[in-house]
Coordinates of C-alpha atoms (C1' of nucleotides) in Angstrom, one line a residue:
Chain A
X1 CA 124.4 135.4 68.5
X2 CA 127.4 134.5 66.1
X3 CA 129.4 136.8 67.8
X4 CA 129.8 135.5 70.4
X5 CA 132.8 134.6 71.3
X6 CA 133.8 135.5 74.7
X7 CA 133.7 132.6 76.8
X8 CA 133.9 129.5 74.8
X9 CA 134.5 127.0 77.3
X10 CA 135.3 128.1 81.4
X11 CA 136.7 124.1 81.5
X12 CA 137.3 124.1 85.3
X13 CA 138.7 120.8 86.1
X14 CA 137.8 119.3 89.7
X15 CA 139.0 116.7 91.6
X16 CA 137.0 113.2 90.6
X17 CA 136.1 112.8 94.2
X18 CA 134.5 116.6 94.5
X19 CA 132.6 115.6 91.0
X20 CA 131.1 112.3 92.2
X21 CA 129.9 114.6 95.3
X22 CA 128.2 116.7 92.9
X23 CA 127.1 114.4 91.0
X24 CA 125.4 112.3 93.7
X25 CA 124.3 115.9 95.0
X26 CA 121.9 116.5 91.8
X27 CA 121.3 112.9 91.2
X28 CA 119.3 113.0 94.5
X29 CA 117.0 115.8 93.5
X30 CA 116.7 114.6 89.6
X31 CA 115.8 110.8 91.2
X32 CA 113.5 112.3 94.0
X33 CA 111.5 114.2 91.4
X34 CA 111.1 112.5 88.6
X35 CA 111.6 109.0 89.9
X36 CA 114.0 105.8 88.5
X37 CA 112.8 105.9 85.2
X38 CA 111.7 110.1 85.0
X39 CA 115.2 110.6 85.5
X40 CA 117.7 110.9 82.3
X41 CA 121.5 110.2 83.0
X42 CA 121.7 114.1 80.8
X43 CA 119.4 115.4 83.2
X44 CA 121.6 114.5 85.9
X45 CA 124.6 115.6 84.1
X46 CA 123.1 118.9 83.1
X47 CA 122.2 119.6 87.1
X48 CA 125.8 118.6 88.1
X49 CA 127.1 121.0 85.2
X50 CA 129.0 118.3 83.4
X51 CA 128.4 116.0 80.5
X52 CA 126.3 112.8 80.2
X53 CA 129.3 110.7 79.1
X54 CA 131.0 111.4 82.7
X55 CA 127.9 110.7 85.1
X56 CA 127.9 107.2 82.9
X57 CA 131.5 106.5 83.3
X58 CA 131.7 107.3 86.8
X59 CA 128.9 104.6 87.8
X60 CA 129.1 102.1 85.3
X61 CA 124.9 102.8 84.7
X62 CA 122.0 104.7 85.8
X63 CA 120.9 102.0 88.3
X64 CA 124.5 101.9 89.9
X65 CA 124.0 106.0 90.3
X66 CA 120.4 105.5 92.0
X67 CA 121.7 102.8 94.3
X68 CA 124.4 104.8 95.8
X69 CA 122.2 107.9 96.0
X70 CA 119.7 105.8 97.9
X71 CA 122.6 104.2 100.0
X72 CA 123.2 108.0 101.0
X73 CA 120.0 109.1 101.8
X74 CA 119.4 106.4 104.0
X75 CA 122.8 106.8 105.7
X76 CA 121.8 110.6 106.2
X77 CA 118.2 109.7 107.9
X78 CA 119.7 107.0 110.1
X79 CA 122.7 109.3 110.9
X80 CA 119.9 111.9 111.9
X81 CA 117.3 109.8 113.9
X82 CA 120.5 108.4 115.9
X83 CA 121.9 112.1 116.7
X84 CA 118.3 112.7 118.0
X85 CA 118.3 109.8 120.0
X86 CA 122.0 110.7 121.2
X87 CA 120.4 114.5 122.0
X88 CA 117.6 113.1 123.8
X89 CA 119.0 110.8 125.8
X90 CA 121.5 113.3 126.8
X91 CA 118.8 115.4 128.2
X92 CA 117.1 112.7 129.5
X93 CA 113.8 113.4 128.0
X94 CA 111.0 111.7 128.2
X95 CA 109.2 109.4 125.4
X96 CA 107.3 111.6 124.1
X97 CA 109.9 114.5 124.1
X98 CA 112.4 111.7 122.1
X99 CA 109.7 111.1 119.2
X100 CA 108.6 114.5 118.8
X101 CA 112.3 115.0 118.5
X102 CA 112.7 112.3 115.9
X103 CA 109.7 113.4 114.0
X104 CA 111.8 116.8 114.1
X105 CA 114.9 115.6 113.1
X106 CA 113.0 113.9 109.8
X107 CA 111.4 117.0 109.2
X108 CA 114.6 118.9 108.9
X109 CA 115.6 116.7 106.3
X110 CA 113.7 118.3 103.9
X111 CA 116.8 121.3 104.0
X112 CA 119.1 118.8 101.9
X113 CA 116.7 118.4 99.4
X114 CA 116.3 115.2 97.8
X115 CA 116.9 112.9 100.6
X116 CA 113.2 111.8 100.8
X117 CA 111.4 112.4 97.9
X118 CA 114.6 109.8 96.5
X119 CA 113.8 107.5 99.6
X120 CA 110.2 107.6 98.4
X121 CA 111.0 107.1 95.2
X122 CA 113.0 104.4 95.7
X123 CA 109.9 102.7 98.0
X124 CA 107.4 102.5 95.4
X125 CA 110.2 100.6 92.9
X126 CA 110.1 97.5 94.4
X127 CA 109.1 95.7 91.4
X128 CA 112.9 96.3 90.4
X129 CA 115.1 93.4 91.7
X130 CA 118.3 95.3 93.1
X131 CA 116.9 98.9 94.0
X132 CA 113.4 97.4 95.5
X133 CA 115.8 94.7 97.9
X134 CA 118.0 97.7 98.8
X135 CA 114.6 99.8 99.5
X136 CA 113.2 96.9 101.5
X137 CA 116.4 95.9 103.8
X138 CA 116.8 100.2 104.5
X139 CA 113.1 100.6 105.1
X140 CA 113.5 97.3 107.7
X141 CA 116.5 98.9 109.0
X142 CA 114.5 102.0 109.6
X143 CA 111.4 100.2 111.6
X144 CA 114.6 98.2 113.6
X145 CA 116.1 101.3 115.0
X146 CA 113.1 103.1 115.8
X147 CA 111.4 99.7 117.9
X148 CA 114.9 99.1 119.6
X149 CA 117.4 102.2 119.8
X150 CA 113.7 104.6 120.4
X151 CA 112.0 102.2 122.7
X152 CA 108.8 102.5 120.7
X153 CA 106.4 99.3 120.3
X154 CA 105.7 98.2 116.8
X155 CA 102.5 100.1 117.2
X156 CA 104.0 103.5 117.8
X157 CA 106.7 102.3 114.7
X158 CA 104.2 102.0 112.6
X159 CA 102.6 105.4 113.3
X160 CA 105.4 107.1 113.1
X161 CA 106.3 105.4 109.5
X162 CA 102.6 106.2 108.5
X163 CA 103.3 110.4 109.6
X164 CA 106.9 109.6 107.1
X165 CA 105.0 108.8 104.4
X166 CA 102.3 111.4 104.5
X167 CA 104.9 114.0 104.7
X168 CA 106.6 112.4 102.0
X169 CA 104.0 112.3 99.8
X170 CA 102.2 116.2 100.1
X171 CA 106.4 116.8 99.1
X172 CA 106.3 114.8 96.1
X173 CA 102.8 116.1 95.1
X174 CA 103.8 119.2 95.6
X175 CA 100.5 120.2 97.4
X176 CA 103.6 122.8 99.1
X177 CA 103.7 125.5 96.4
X178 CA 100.4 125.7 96.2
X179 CA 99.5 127.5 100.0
X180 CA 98.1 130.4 98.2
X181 CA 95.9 128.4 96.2
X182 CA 92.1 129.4 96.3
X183 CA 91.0 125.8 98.3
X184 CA 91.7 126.9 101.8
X185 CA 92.1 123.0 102.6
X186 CA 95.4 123.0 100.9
X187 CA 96.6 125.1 104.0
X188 CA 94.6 123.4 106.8
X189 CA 95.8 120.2 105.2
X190 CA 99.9 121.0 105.1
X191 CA 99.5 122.7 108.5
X192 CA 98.0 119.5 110.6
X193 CA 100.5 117.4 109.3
X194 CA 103.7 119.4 109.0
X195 CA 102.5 121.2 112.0
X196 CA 105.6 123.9 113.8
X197 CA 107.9 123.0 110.6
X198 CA 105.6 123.9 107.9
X199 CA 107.1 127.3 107.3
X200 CA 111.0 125.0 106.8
X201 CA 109.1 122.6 104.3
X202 CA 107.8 125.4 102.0
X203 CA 110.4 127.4 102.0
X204 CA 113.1 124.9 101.0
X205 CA 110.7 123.0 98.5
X206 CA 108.8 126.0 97.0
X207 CA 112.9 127.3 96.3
X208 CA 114.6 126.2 93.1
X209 CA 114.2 123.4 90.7
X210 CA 115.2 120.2 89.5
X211 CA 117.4 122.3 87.3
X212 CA 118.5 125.4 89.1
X213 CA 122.4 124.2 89.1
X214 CA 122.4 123.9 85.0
X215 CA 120.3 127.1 84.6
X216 CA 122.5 129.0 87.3
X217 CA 126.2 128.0 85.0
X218 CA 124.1 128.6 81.9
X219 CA 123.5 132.2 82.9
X220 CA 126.9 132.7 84.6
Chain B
X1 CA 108.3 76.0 62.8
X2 CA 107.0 76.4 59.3
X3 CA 104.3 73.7 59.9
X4 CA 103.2 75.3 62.2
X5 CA 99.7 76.1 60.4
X6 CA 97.4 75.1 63.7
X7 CA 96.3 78.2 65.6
X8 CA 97.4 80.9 63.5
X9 CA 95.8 83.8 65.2
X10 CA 92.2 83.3 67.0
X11 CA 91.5 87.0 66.0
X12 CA 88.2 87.7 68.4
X13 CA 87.1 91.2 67.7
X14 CA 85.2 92.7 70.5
X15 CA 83.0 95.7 71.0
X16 CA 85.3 98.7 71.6
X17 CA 83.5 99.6 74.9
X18 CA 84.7 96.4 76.0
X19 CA 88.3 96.7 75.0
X20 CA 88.2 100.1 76.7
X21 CA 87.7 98.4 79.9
X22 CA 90.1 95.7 79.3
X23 CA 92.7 98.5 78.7
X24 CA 92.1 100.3 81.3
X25 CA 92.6 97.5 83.5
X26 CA 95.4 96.0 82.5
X27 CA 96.9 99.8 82.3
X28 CA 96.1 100.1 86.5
X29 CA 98.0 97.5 87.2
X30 CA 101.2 98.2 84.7
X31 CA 100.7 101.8 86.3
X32 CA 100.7 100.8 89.4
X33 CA 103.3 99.1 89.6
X34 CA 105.9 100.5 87.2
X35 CA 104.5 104.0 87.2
X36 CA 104.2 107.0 84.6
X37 CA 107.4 106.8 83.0
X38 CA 108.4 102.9 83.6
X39 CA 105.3 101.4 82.3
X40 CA 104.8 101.5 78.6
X41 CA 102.1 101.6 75.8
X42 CA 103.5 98.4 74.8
X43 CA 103.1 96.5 78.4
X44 CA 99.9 97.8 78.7
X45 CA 98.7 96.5 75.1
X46 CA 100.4 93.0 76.2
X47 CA 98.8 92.7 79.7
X48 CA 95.4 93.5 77.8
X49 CA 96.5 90.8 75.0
X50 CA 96.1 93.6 71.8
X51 CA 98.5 95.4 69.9
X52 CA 100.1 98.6 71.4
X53 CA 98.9 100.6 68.4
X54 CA 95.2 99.5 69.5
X55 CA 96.1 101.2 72.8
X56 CA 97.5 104.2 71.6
X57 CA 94.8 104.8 69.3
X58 CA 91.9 104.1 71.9
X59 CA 93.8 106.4 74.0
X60 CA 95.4 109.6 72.0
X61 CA 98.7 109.7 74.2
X62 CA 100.0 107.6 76.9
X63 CA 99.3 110.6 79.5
X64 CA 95.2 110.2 78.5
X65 CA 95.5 106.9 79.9
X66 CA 97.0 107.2 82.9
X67 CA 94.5 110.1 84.2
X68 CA 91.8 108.3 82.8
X69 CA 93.2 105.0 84.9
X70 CA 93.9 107.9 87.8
X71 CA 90.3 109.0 87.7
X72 CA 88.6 106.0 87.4
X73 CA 90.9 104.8 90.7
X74 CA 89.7 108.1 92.5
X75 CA 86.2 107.7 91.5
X76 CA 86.4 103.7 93.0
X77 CA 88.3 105.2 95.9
X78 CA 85.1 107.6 96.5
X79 CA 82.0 105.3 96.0
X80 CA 83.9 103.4 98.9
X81 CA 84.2 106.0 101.4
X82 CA 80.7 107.0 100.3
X83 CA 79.2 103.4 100.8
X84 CA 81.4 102.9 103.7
X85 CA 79.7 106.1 105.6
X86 CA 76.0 105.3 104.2
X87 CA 76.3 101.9 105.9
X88 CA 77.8 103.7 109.3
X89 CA 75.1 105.6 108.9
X90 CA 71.9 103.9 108.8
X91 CA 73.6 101.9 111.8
X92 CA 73.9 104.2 113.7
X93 CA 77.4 103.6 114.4
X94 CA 79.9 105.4 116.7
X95 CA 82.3 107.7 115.0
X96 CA 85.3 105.2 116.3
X97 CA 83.3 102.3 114.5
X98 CA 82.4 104.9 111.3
X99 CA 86.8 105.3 110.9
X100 CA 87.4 101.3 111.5
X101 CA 84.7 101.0 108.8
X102 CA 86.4 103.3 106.5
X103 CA 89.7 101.9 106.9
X104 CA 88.6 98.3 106.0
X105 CA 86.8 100.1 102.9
X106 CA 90.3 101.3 102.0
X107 CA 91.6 97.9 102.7
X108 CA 89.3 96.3 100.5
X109 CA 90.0 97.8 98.0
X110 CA 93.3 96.2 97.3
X111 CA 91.2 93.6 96.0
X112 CA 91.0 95.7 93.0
X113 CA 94.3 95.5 92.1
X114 CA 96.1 98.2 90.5
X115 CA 94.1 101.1 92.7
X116 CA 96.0 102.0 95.6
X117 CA 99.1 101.7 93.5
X118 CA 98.0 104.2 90.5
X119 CA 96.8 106.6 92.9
X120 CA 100.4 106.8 95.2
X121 CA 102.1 106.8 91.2
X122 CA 100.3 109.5 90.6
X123 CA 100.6 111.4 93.9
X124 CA 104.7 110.8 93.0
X125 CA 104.6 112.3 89.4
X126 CA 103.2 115.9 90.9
X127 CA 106.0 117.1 88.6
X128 CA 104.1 116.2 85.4
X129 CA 101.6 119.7 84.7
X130 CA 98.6 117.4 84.1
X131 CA 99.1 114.6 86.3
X132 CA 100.6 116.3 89.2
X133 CA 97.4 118.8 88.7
X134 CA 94.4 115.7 88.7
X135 CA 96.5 114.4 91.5
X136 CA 96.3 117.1 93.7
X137 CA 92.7 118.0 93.3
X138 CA 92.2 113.9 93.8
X139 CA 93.9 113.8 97.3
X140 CA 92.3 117.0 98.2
X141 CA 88.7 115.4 97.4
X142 CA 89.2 112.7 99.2
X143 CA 90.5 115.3 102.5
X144 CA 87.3 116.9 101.8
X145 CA 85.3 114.2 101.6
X146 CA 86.6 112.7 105.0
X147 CA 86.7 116.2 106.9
X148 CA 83.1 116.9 105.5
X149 CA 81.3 114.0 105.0
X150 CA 82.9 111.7 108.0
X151 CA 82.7 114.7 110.5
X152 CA 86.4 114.0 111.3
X153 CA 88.9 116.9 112.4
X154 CA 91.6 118.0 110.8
X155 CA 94.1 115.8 112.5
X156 CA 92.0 112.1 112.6
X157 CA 92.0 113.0 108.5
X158 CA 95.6 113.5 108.4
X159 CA 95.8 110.5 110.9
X160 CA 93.8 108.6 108.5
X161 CA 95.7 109.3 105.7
X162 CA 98.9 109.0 106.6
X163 CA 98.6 105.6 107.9
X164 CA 96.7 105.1 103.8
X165 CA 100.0 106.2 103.2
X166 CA 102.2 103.5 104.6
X167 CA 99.8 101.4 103.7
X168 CA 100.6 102.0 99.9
X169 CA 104.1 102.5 100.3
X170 CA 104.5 98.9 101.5
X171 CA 102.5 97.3 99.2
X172 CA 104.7 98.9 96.6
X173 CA 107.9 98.3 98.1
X174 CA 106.5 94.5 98.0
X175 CA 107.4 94.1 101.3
X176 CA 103.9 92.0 101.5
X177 CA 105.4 89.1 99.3
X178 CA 108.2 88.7 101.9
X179 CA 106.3 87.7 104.7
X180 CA 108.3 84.1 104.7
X181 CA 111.8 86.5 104.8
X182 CA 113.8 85.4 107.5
X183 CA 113.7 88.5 109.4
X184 CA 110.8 88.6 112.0
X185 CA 110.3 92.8 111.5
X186 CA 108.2 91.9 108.1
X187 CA 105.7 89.9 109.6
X188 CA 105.4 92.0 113.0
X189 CA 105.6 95.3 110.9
X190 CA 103.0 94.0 108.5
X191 CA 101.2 92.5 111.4
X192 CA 100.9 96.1 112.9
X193 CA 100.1 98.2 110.1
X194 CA 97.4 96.1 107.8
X195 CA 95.7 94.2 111.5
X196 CA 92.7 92.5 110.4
X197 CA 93.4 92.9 106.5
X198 CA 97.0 91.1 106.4
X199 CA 95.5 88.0 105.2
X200 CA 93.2 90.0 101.9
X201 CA 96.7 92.1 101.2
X202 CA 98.6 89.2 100.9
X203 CA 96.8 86.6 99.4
X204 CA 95.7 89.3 96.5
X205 CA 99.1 91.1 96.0
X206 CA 101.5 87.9 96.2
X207 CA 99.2 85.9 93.4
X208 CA 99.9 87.2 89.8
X209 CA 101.8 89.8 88.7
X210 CA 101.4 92.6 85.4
X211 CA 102.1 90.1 83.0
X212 CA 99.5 87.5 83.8
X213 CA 96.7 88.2 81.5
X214 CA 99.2 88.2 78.8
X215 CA 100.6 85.2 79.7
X216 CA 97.6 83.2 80.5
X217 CA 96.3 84.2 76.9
X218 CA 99.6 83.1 75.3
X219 CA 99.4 79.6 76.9
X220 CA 96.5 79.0 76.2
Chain C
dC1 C1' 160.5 119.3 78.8
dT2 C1' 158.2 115.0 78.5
dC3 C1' 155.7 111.2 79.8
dA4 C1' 152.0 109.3 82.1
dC5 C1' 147.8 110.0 84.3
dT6 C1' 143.6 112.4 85.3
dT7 C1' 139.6 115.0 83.9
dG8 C1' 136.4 116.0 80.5
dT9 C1' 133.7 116.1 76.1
dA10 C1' 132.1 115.4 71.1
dA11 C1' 130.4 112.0 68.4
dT12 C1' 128.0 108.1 67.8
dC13 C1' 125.7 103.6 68.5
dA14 C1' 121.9 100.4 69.5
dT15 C1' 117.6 100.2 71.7
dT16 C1' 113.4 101.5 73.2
dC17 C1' 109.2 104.0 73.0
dG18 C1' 105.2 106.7 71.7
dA19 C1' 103.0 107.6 67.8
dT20 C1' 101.6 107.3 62.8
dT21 C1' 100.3 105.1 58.6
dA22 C1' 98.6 101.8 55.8
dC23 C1' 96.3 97.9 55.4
dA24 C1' 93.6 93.7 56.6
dT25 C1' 89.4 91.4 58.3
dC26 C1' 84.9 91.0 60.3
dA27 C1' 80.0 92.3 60.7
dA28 C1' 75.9 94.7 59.8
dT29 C1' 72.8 96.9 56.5
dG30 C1' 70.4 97.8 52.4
Chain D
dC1 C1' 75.9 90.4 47.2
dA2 C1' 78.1 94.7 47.7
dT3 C1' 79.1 98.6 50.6
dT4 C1' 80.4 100.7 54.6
dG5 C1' 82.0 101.3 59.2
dA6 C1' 84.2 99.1 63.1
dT7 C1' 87.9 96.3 64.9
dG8 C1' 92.6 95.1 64.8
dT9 C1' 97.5 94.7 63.4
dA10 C1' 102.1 94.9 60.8
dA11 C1' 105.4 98.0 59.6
dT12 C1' 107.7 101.9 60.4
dC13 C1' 109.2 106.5 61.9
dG14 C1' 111.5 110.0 64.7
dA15 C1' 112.9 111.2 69.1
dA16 C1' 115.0 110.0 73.4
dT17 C1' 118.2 107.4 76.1
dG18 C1' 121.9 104.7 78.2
dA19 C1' 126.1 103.4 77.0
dT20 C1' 130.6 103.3 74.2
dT21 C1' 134.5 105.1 71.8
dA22 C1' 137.8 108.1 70.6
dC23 C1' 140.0 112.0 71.5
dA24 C1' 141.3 116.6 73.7
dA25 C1' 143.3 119.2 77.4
dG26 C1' 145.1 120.0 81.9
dT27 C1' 148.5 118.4 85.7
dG28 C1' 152.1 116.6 88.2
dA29 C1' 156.5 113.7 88.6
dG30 C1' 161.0 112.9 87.2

DNA sequence: CTCACTTGTAATCATTCGATTACATCAATG
DNA sequence: CATTGATGTAATCGAATGATTACAAGTGAG
């Protein structure tokens, strides 16, 4: 214990712009889990390996940080339903094959964790002035490009948005991990809504934790 | 100020069975809309109009409350569904008119403010051990209850609740209080996803907010 | 080499928050 | 009336948290 003196400090220095990334990186899944106020600037810091002091200086405050990872993650899913829009129209599918390719394009989401569960998050804020106006103009540009870039009527939007939030929520209540439970609705349940991408959903939610980075450079 | 010797505190004591409601309450709705970790002892006890220590004390911990707020909104949640099916019931209604009857059930119960929006916190904090636990057996009573008790299939309860879902999610994201925006998607997205029930959602969300009982008791 | 800039942290501060303690005040009961 | 329990709060405590400051150490240009 007090001998130990072999590595005292492995004080890697990386470029600011790599750090931000990795900062933003485990802001997304420290925001998507424990929500706005769940999350600690230290708990970001410790998942992005660095100190508290740094994530502070680098956005100015904790609301700055979860703006810009809520910028990103709705860049990523609107980045993603156009590319399936692109692929479909490319292939000249029908309507139906363009939503269930959408719907499969959100699903795969779930492999960069974080990206939803921080949408979501961000959603049921809306009491906060600058994060609930920036949830409320991305969810509005969300419903925009699905009625006019998808051809879908506002009615087929809206179920759509309705499947979204489902999956969001069985993610964030973490009904996932818990397919070997003894309740054999928990599996009927996760495999009517997630349906042929179930098996993508547990595995890269099941996998790791809110602190796996921090853990992993601890043990290293 | 140091005449001021009118009103110096009207001091009403009440029965503690009473306060116990009033608590839990005012706590639903700071719940609901702030969630686990942004609402605090101290907003609940002002939205009640006592002292925080009062609600502390009644309580044990802050985590007490809010699954005793999260119970009490999943117990309301199934006296609905169960009154909603007793009346499709002894009117012999179709199974289409049974869900429409169920979904206005759900709908009505925005009227009880504070609900809808403790139960979608809670299904976001599945991170907490004890929340995230009552949470999940909640959501999974209420799949039961639907599969079971409504005779619906797998995928009409999943239908059902995902479109519950969205229905939450933009009541949290206050997207309902921006009806008069100057983008036309709110109303036409709110149109489509509340139907009949826009007016009830927006003339009982937009009216008051958390801090209203606290206020009305401090002017008056 | 040296100077200036970048990258990074230890230490600390002021606030907030949940919880505890001690105490006050009212009401019922004998 | 006096006693006792219920109702309620002021004061305060310790821990957590976002933010600030001061400082250390690496890096590249001239």
């Amino acid at each position: 214990m007090a001998s130990d003196s072999a590595a005292p400090k492995p004080q890697e220095r990386v470029a600011a712009s790599v750090r931000r990334e990795q900062i933003l990186a485990a802001a997304s899944r420290v925001f998507g889990e424990r929500g706005y106020y769940g999350a600690t600037t230290d708990l970001v810091a410790k998942a992005a390996g660095i100190s508290q002091p740094y994530v502070v200086r680098m956005f100015g405050t904790k609301e700055n940080l979860f703006v810009e990872v809520l910028d990103r993650a709705l860049g990523k899913l609107l980045v993603a339903f156009h590319a399936a829009l692109d692929e479909a129209a490319s292939k000249q599918e029908t309507h139906d094959e363009m939503k269930t390719r959408l719907g499969a394009a959100y699903a795969d989401l779930i492999g960069d964790r974080g990206i939803l569960l921080s949408l979501m998050q961000a959603f049921i804020t809306g009491h906060e002035p600058v994060i609930g106006e920036r949830a409320r103009s991305g969810f509005l540009e969300i419903y925009q490009l699905l009625r006019d870039k998808a051809d879908m009527d506002p009615d087929e939007v809206v179920e759509f948005l309705a499947h979204g939030m489902l999956f969001n929520t069985l993610i964030a209540m973490r009904l996932v991990d818990q397919l070997d439970a003894d309740d054999p609705c928990v599996p009927e349940l996760l495999e009517h809504t997630f349906r042929t991408k179930l098996d993508i959903v547990v595995n890269t939610v099941t996998k790791n934790d809110t602190t796996s980075a921090a853990d992993a450079r601890k043990t290293a």
